Amino acid sequence: MNAAVTSPLATDHNGLTQLVASLPSRNYYDPAHYALELDRVWYRNWLYACRASELAAPRAFRTVEIGTQRVVIVRGDDGELRAFHNTCRHRGAALCTESHGTLSGPGITCPYHAWSYNLRGELVRATSKHLPEGFNKSALSLYPVSLREWDGFVFVCLARDPPPFERSFIDGSVSRLDAWPMNELVVAHSFSKAMRCNWKVFWENYNECLHCPVVHPSLSRLVPIFARALMDERDDPDWERNRASADPQFGTARFRGGLREGAVTWSRDGQSHVEGFRGLPEAERAAGHVYITILPTMFIAAHMDYVRTVRLRPLGPEETELQVEFLTTPEILGDPRFDLPGIIEFTSEVMLEDAAVAELNQQGLRSIAHAEGVLMPEEYAVYTFQRWVTDELARG
Ligand code: FES
Ligand SMILES: [Fe+2]
């Protein structure tokens, strides 16, 4: 990438002021580069695993696969959530083979030679009749994995020395959802899809709205500024002048962002039909959507009556799992007026539109003629994302 010496980011609005090259095309399909990204991006950063409410009961467990790595997360009888590499200390067999469930006893027993561990990961029993001299059970605990709970989400980090959790929130948004009852939320619905694209392709698409008028006709009607190919009012080089204008049209969602007049949430008809989250301040309700980006693992879109999470998981150089979850409170979920089908229909359409263009993007990147692309001024956040990836790889 021809990184400019001076920052190409504009200072008075969101945009690029210089022509910037995209990442080399081979970075999106080369197996060796993919292996490097697993090592330096995915095995070093905090990754979203599941909701804590999905592991509410003692002995509930879940396994998570990232690249070649497998992690088991389990809630102990003491109520603590812990994570371990899903690997036996004897000769390395995988311990838990199911994706989730409840352990039948107070520990984990290896299915190979039946070594057993308690839920703190300590080796309780090794199955030889003659333990060798020097055998020290306490030195053979399961390999621990760092775990962090935040807003009801469970994150794990495979690094021995994990980075500060807040570092994953690239826009410093760690407290942005404080007005939402995040710890109370349960999973109302989820779906996943294997996309035939590199994980970065999906993130890049997320980071720009140049495609919105072309790819998302329904969404562009709900969020009028998207129809102008902008994500935010500050993406408009004239935003300060427009904001100061006495002309009422510059005060509309078409220029300021937010939902079209009369709409309150992301759903089929833009309506909610329920009162929404109790105690949500008017500014958050009126915003229509609030986004948080947690690289490289997920983004969160919070609305007045539900929260949507989108998790990415690399499955290969050119394959990425997209997992979408719809979260709300048990109270809203139990309200017959809550239009969950309308929410799922609308947002799934948007997500599948994005998945389709991500696959299209991946196909074209394979051209031997296309060494790299170029970024347009509106793609400033793509540039920021690509810099983040480049910096992660450079950390050595
Ligand atoms: S590999 Fe687990 S007990 Fe032998
Ligand atoms: Fe999109």
Coordinates of C-alpha atoms and ligand atoms in Angstrom, one line a residue:
M1 CA 0.0 0.0 0.0
N2 CA 1.3 3.5 -0.9
A3 CA 0.8 4.9 2.6
A4 CA 1.1 8.7 2.5
V5 CA 3.6 10.2 4.8
T6 CA 1.1 12.8 5.9
S7 CA -2.3 11.7 6.9
P8 CA -4.8 11.7 4.0
L9 CA -7.6 12.2 6.4
A10 CA -9.4 15.6 6.3
T11 CA -9.5 17.5 9.5
D12 CA -12.7 19.6 9.0
H13 CA -14.9 16.7 7.9
N14 CA -14.9 12.9 7.5
G15 CA -13.1 12.2 4.3
L16 CA -9.9 11.5 2.4
T17 CA -8.0 14.4 0.8
Q18 CA -5.6 12.4 -1.3
L19 CA -5.8 9.4 -3.5
V20 CA -5.0 6.4 -1.4
A21 CA -4.4 2.9 -2.7
S22 CA -6.4 0.0 -1.2
L23 CA -4.6 -3.1 0.2
P24 CA -2.8 -5.4 -2.2
S25 CA -5.4 -7.8 -3.7
R26 CA -3.4 -10.9 -2.7
N27 CA -3.9 -10.0 0.9
Y28 CA -7.5 -11.1 0.4
Y29 CA -6.8 -14.6 -0.9
D30 CA -3.2 -15.6 -0.3
P31 CA -3.1 -18.5 2.2
A32 CA 0.2 -17.4 3.7
H33 CA -1.1 -13.9 4.3
Y34 CA -4.2 -15.3 5.8
A35 CA -2.1 -17.4 8.2
L36 CA -0.2 -14.3 9.2
E37 CA -3.5 -12.5 9.9
L38 CA -4.8 -15.3 12.1
D39 CA -1.6 -15.1 14.1
R40 CA -1.3 -11.3 14.4
V41 CA -4.9 -10.2 14.3
W42 CA -7.2 -13.0 15.4
Y43 CA -5.1 -14.8 17.9
R44 CA -4.0 -11.5 19.6
N45 CA -7.2 -9.5 20.0
W46 CA -10.4 -9.9 22.0
L47 CA -13.0 -11.9 20.2
Y48 CA -16.7 -12.1 20.8
A49 CA -17.7 -15.6 21.9
C50 CA -21.4 -15.6 23.1
R51 CA -23.8 -13.9 25.4
A52 CA -23.2 -14.6 29.1
S53 CA -26.9 -15.4 29.4
E54 CA -26.3 -18.4 27.1
L55 CA -24.0 -19.8 29.8
A56 CA -26.2 -18.9 32.7
A57 CA -26.2 -22.2 34.6
P58 CA -23.3 -23.8 36.4
R59 CA -21.5 -26.4 34.1
A60 CA -22.9 -24.8 31.0
F61 CA -20.2 -24.8 28.3
R62 CA -19.6 -23.6 24.8
T63 CA -16.8 -24.2 22.3
V64 CA -15.5 -21.5 20.0
E65 CA -13.3 -22.1 16.9
I66 CA -11.1 -19.4 15.5
G67 CA -8.9 -20.5 12.7
T68 CA -7.1 -23.6 13.9
Q69 CA -7.7 -22.8 17.5
R70 CA -10.4 -24.2 19.8
V71 CA -11.5 -22.7 23.1
V72 CA -13.9 -24.1 25.6
I73 CA -15.8 -21.6 27.9
V74 CA -17.5 -23.1 31.0
R75 CA -19.3 -21.7 34.0
G76 CA -18.0 -23.3 37.2
D77 CA -20.1 -24.4 40.2
D78 CA -18.8 -21.2 41.8
G79 CA -20.6 -19.1 39.1
E80 CA -17.4 -18.0 37.4
L81 CA -17.0 -18.1 33.7
R82 CA -13.6 -19.4 32.6
A83 CA -12.0 -20.2 29.2
F84 CA -9.4 -22.8 28.3
H85 CA -7.7 -24.0 25.2
N86 CA -9.8 -27.1 24.2
T87 CA -6.7 -29.3 24.6
C88 CA -5.8 -32.0 27.0
R89 CA -2.5 -31.7 28.8
H90 CA -1.7 -35.4 28.3
R91 CA -1.2 -35.8 24.6
G92 CA -3.3 -33.0 23.3
A93 CA -6.7 -34.5 22.4
A94 CA -9.6 -32.1 22.1
L95 CA -11.6 -32.2 25.3
C96 CA -15.1 -31.0 24.3
T97 CA -16.4 -32.1 20.9
E98 CA -19.9 -30.6 21.1
S99 CA -20.6 -26.9 20.3
H100 CA -22.5 -26.3 23.5
G101 CA -24.3 -28.1 26.3
T102 CA -24.2 -28.8 30.0
L103 CA -21.5 -31.0 31.6
S104 CA -22.9 -34.0 33.3
G105 CA -20.4 -33.7 36.3
P106 CA -18.3 -31.1 38.1
G107 CA -15.4 -31.4 35.6
I108 CA -14.2 -32.1 32.1
T109 CA -13.0 -35.6 31.3
C110 CA -10.8 -36.2 28.2
P111 CA -12.5 -38.6 25.8
Y112 CA -9.1 -40.2 24.9
H113 CA -7.5 -41.6 28.1
A114 CA -9.9 -40.0 30.6
W115 CA -7.7 -37.5 32.4
S116 CA -10.1 -35.3 34.3
Y117 CA -10.0 -31.6 35.2
N118 CA -12.2 -29.5 37.5
L119 CA -13.9 -26.4 36.2
R120 CA -11.0 -24.2 37.4
G121 CA -8.9 -26.2 34.9
E122 CA -6.9 -28.1 37.5
L123 CA -5.9 -31.7 36.7
V124 CA -7.8 -33.9 39.2
R125 CA -7.0 -37.3 37.8
A126 CA -4.3 -38.8 35.5
T127 CA -5.1 -42.4 34.5
S128 CA -1.8 -44.3 34.9
K129 CA -1.4 -46.9 37.6
H130 CA 2.2 -45.8 38.2
L131 CA 2.5 -42.0 38.0
P132 CA 6.1 -41.3 37.0
E133 CA 8.6 -39.7 39.4
G134 CA 8.4 -36.0 39.2
F135 CA 4.8 -36.0 37.9
N136 CA 3.3 -32.8 39.2
K137 CA -0.4 -32.5 38.7
S138 CA -0.5 -28.8 39.6
A139 CA 1.8 -28.1 36.6
L140 CA -0.6 -29.7 34.2
S141 CA -3.7 -27.6 34.5
L142 CA -5.6 -26.7 31.3
Y143 CA -4.1 -23.9 29.3
P144 CA -6.0 -20.8 30.3
V145 CA -7.5 -18.3 27.9
S146 CA -8.3 -14.8 29.0
L147 CA -11.9 -14.0 29.3
R148 CA -13.7 -10.7 29.7
E149 CA -17.4 -9.9 30.2
W150 CA -18.7 -6.5 28.9
D151 CA -22.3 -5.5 28.6
G152 CA -23.4 -9.1 28.8
F153 CA -21.1 -10.2 26.0
V154 CA -18.3 -12.8 26.7
F155 CA -15.0 -12.1 25.0
V156 CA -11.9 -14.3 24.9
C157 CA -8.4 -13.5 23.9
L158 CA -5.8 -16.2 22.9
A159 CA -2.8 -13.9 23.6
R160 CA -0.7 -14.7 26.6
D161 CA -0.5 -11.0 27.3
P162 CA -3.8 -9.6 26.0
P163 CA -4.1 -6.1 24.9
P164 CA -6.2 -3.6 26.9
F165 CA -9.8 -4.5 26.2
E166 CA -10.7 -0.9 25.4
R167 CA -8.2 -1.0 22.5
S168 CA -10.6 -3.1 20.4
F169 CA -13.1 -0.2 20.4
I170 CA -11.4 1.7 17.6
D171 CA -13.5 4.8 18.0
G172 CA -13.3 4.9 21.8
S173 CA -16.9 3.9 22.1
V174 CA -16.7 1.5 25.1
S175 CA -19.4 3.4 27.1
R176 CA -21.6 4.3 24.2
L177 CA -24.3 1.8 25.1
D178 CA -24.5 2.7 28.7
A179 CA -28.1 4.0 28.3
W180 CA -29.2 0.5 27.1
P181 CA -30.0 -2.3 29.6
M182 CA -27.3 -4.4 28.0
N183 CA -26.9 -6.9 30.8
E184 CA -30.6 -7.8 30.7
L185 CA -30.7 -8.6 27.0
V186 CA -31.4 -12.1 25.7
V187 CA -31.0 -13.6 22.3
A188 CA -34.4 -13.4 20.5
H189 CA -33.2 -14.7 17.2
S190 CA -30.0 -15.5 15.4
F191 CA -28.8 -16.7 12.0
S192 CA -25.5 -17.3 10.4
K193 CA -24.2 -17.5 6.9
A194 CA -20.9 -18.6 5.4
M195 CA -19.8 -15.9 2.9
R196 CA -17.3 -16.6 0.1
C197 CA -15.1 -13.6 0.9
N198 CA -12.1 -12.7 3.0
W199 CA -13.0 -11.2 6.4
K200 CA -11.6 -7.8 5.5
V201 CA -13.9 -7.5 2.5
F202 CA -16.9 -7.5 4.7
W203 CA -15.4 -5.0 7.2
E204 CA -14.5 -2.7 4.3
N205 CA -18.1 -2.8 3.0
Y206 CA -19.3 -2.0 6.6
N207 CA -17.0 1.0 6.7
E208 CA -18.5 2.9 3.7
C209 CA -21.9 3.9 2.4
L210 CA -20.9 4.7 -1.2
H211 CA -22.6 1.4 -2.0
C212 CA -25.8 2.2 0.0
P213 CA -27.9 3.9 -2.8
V214 CA -26.9 1.1 -5.2
V215 CA -27.1 -1.9 -2.9
H216 CA -29.6 -1.0 -0.2
P217 CA -32.8 0.6 -1.7
S218 CA -35.0 -0.2 1.4
L219 CA -32.4 1.0 3.9
S220 CA -31.7 4.2 1.9
R221 CA -35.4 5.0 2.2
L222 CA -35.3 4.4 6.0
V223 CA -32.0 6.3 6.5
P224 CA -32.1 9.2 4.0
I225 CA -28.5 10.3 4.4
F226 CA -27.5 6.8 3.2
A227 CA -29.3 7.7 -0.1
R228 CA -26.6 10.4 -0.4
A229 CA -23.9 7.7 -0.1
L230 CA -22.9 9.2 3.3
M231 CA -22.8 7.6 6.7
D232 CA -22.8 10.7 8.8
E233 CA -23.5 14.4 8.4
R234 CA -19.8 15.1 8.9
D235 CA -19.0 13.0 5.8
D236 CA -20.4 15.9 3.8
P237 CA -17.5 18.5 3.1
D238 CA -20.2 21.2 3.5
W239 CA -21.7 19.9 6.7
E240 CA -20.8 22.9 8.8
R241 CA -22.3 25.3 6.4
N242 CA -25.4 23.1 5.9
R243 CA -25.8 22.8 9.7
A244 CA -25.7 26.6 10.1
S245 CA -28.1 27.1 7.2
A246 CA -31.5 28.6 8.0
D247 CA -33.0 26.5 5.2
P248 CA -35.1 23.9 7.0
Q249 CA -34.2 21.1 4.5
F250 CA -30.7 21.1 5.9
G251 CA -32.1 20.1 9.3
T252 CA -33.7 16.9 7.9
A253 CA -32.5 13.4 8.2
R254 CA -31.3 13.7 4.6
F255 CA -28.5 16.0 5.9
R256 CA -28.2 15.2 9.5
G257 CA -28.6 11.4 9.5
G258 CA -31.1 9.4 11.5
L259 CA -34.3 7.8 10.3
R260 CA -36.9 9.2 7.9
E261 CA -39.6 11.3 9.5
G262 CA -42.1 9.1 11.5
A263 CA -39.7 6.0 11.6
V264 CA -38.3 5.0 15.0
T265 CA -36.4 1.7 14.5
W266 CA -34.9 -0.6 11.9
S267 CA -37.9 -2.7 10.9
R268 CA -40.1 -3.5 7.9
D269 CA -42.3 -0.4 8.4
G270 CA -39.9 1.6 10.5
Q271 CA -42.3 1.3 13.4
S272 CA -41.8 -0.4 16.7
H273 CA -45.3 -1.1 18.1
V274 CA -43.8 -1.3 21.6
E275 CA -42.6 1.4 24.0
G276 CA -39.0 0.2 23.7
F277 CA -36.3 0.1 26.4
R278 CA -37.4 1.6 29.6
G279 CA -35.4 4.6 30.6
L280 CA -33.7 5.1 27.3
P281 CA -33.0 8.8 27.0
E282 CA -34.8 10.8 24.3
A283 CA -31.5 11.4 22.4
E284 CA -30.8 7.7 22.1
R285 CA -34.3 6.9 21.1
A286 CA -34.4 9.6 18.5
A287 CA -31.0 8.6 17.0
G288 CA -32.7 5.6 15.3
H289 CA -29.4 3.7 15.5
V290 CA -26.2 3.8 17.5
Y291 CA -23.2 1.8 16.3
I292 CA -20.2 0.4 18.0
T293 CA -17.3 -1.2 16.2
I294 CA -15.1 -3.7 18.0
L295 CA -12.3 -4.9 15.8
P296 CA -11.8 -7.5 14.4
T297 CA -14.7 -9.4 15.8
M298 CA -18.0 -7.6 15.8
F299 CA -20.2 -4.5 15.4
I300 CA -23.3 -3.7 17.4
A301 CA -26.3 -1.6 16.3
A302 CA -28.5 -0.5 19.1
H303 CA -32.1 0.7 18.4
M304 CA -34.9 1.8 20.7
D305 CA -36.4 -1.7 21.0
Y306 CA -33.6 -4.2 20.2
V307 CA -29.9 -4.5 19.7
R308 CA -28.3 -6.3 16.7
T309 CA -24.9 -7.8 16.9
V310 CA -22.9 -8.9 13.8
R311 CA -20.0 -11.2 14.4
L312 CA -17.4 -12.1 11.9
R313 CA -15.3 -15.3 12.1
P314 CA -12.7 -16.2 9.5
L315 CA -13.2 -19.7 8.1
G316 CA -10.5 -19.5 5.5
P317 CA -8.7 -17.0 3.2
E318 CA -11.8 -16.6 1.1
E319 CA -14.5 -17.7 3.5
T320 CA -16.0 -15.8 6.5
E321 CA -18.9 -16.7 8.8
L322 CA -21.4 -13.9 9.4
Q323 CA -23.4 -14.4 12.5
V324 CA -26.3 -12.0 13.3
E325 CA -28.0 -11.9 16.7
F326 CA -31.1 -10.0 17.7
L327 CA -31.2 -9.1 21.4
T328 CA -33.9 -7.5 23.5
T329 CA -35.3 -7.7 27.1
P330 CA -37.4 -10.6 28.1
E331 CA -40.2 -8.1 28.7
I332 CA -40.2 -6.7 25.1
L333 CA -39.7 -10.2 23.7
G334 CA -42.8 -11.3 25.5
D335 CA -44.9 -8.4 24.2
P336 CA -47.2 -9.7 21.4
R337 CA -46.9 -6.3 19.7
F338 CA -43.1 -6.7 19.3
D339 CA -42.6 -7.1 15.5
L340 CA -39.6 -9.4 15.6
P341 CA -40.5 -10.9 12.2
G342 CA -40.6 -7.4 10.7
I343 CA -37.2 -6.6 12.3
I344 CA -35.6 -9.8 11.1
E345 CA -37.0 -9.4 7.6
F346 CA -35.8 -5.9 7.2
T347 CA -32.3 -6.3 8.7
S348 CA -31.7 -9.7 7.1
E349 CA -32.4 -8.2 3.7
V350 CA -29.7 -5.5 4.4
M351 CA -27.2 -8.0 5.7
L352 CA -27.7 -10.4 2.7
E353 CA -27.3 -7.5 0.3
D354 CA -24.0 -6.7 2.0
A355 CA -23.0 -10.4 2.0
A356 CA -23.8 -10.6 -1.8
V357 CA -21.6 -7.6 -2.7
A358 CA -18.8 -8.8 -0.4
E359 CA -18.8 -12.0 -2.5
L360 CA -18.8 -10.0 -5.7
N361 CA -15.9 -8.0 -4.4
Q362 CA -14.0 -11.1 -3.6
Q363 CA -14.5 -12.6 -7.1
G364 CA -13.1 -9.5 -8.7
L365 CA -10.1 -9.3 -6.4
R366 CA -8.9 -12.6 -7.9
S367 CA -8.1 -10.9 -11.2
I368 CA -4.4 -11.2 -12.1
A369 CA -4.7 -7.7 -13.6
H370 CA -5.9 -6.1 -10.3
A371 CA -2.9 -5.6 -8.0
E372 CA -4.7 -3.1 -5.8
G373 CA -7.7 -0.7 -5.9
V374 CA -8.1 3.0 -5.0
L375 CA -10.1 4.6 -2.2
M376 CA -12.6 7.5 -2.8
P377 CA -12.9 10.4 -0.3
E378 CA -16.0 8.9 1.3
E379 CA -14.0 5.7 2.1
Y380 CA -12.1 7.3 4.9
A381 CA -13.2 4.6 7.3
V382 CA -12.1 1.9 4.9
Y383 CA -8.7 3.6 5.0
T384 CA -8.7 3.7 8.8
F385 CA -9.7 0.0 8.9
Q386 CA -6.9 -0.9 6.5
R387 CA -4.4 1.1 8.6
W388 CA -5.6 -0.8 11.7
V389 CA -5.0 -4.1 9.9
T390 CA -1.6 -3.0 8.6
D391 CA -0.5 -1.8 12.1
E392 CA -1.6 -5.1 13.7
L393 CA 0.5 -7.0 11.2
A394 CA 3.5 -4.8 11.8
R395 CA 3.4 -5.4 15.5
G396 CA 5.5 -8.5 14.8
Ligands
FES1 S1 -5.0 -37.1 25.5 FE1 -6.3 -36.6 27.0 S2 -6.2 -38.2 28.4 FE2 -4.8 -38.7 26.8
FE2 FE -24.1 -2.1 3.3

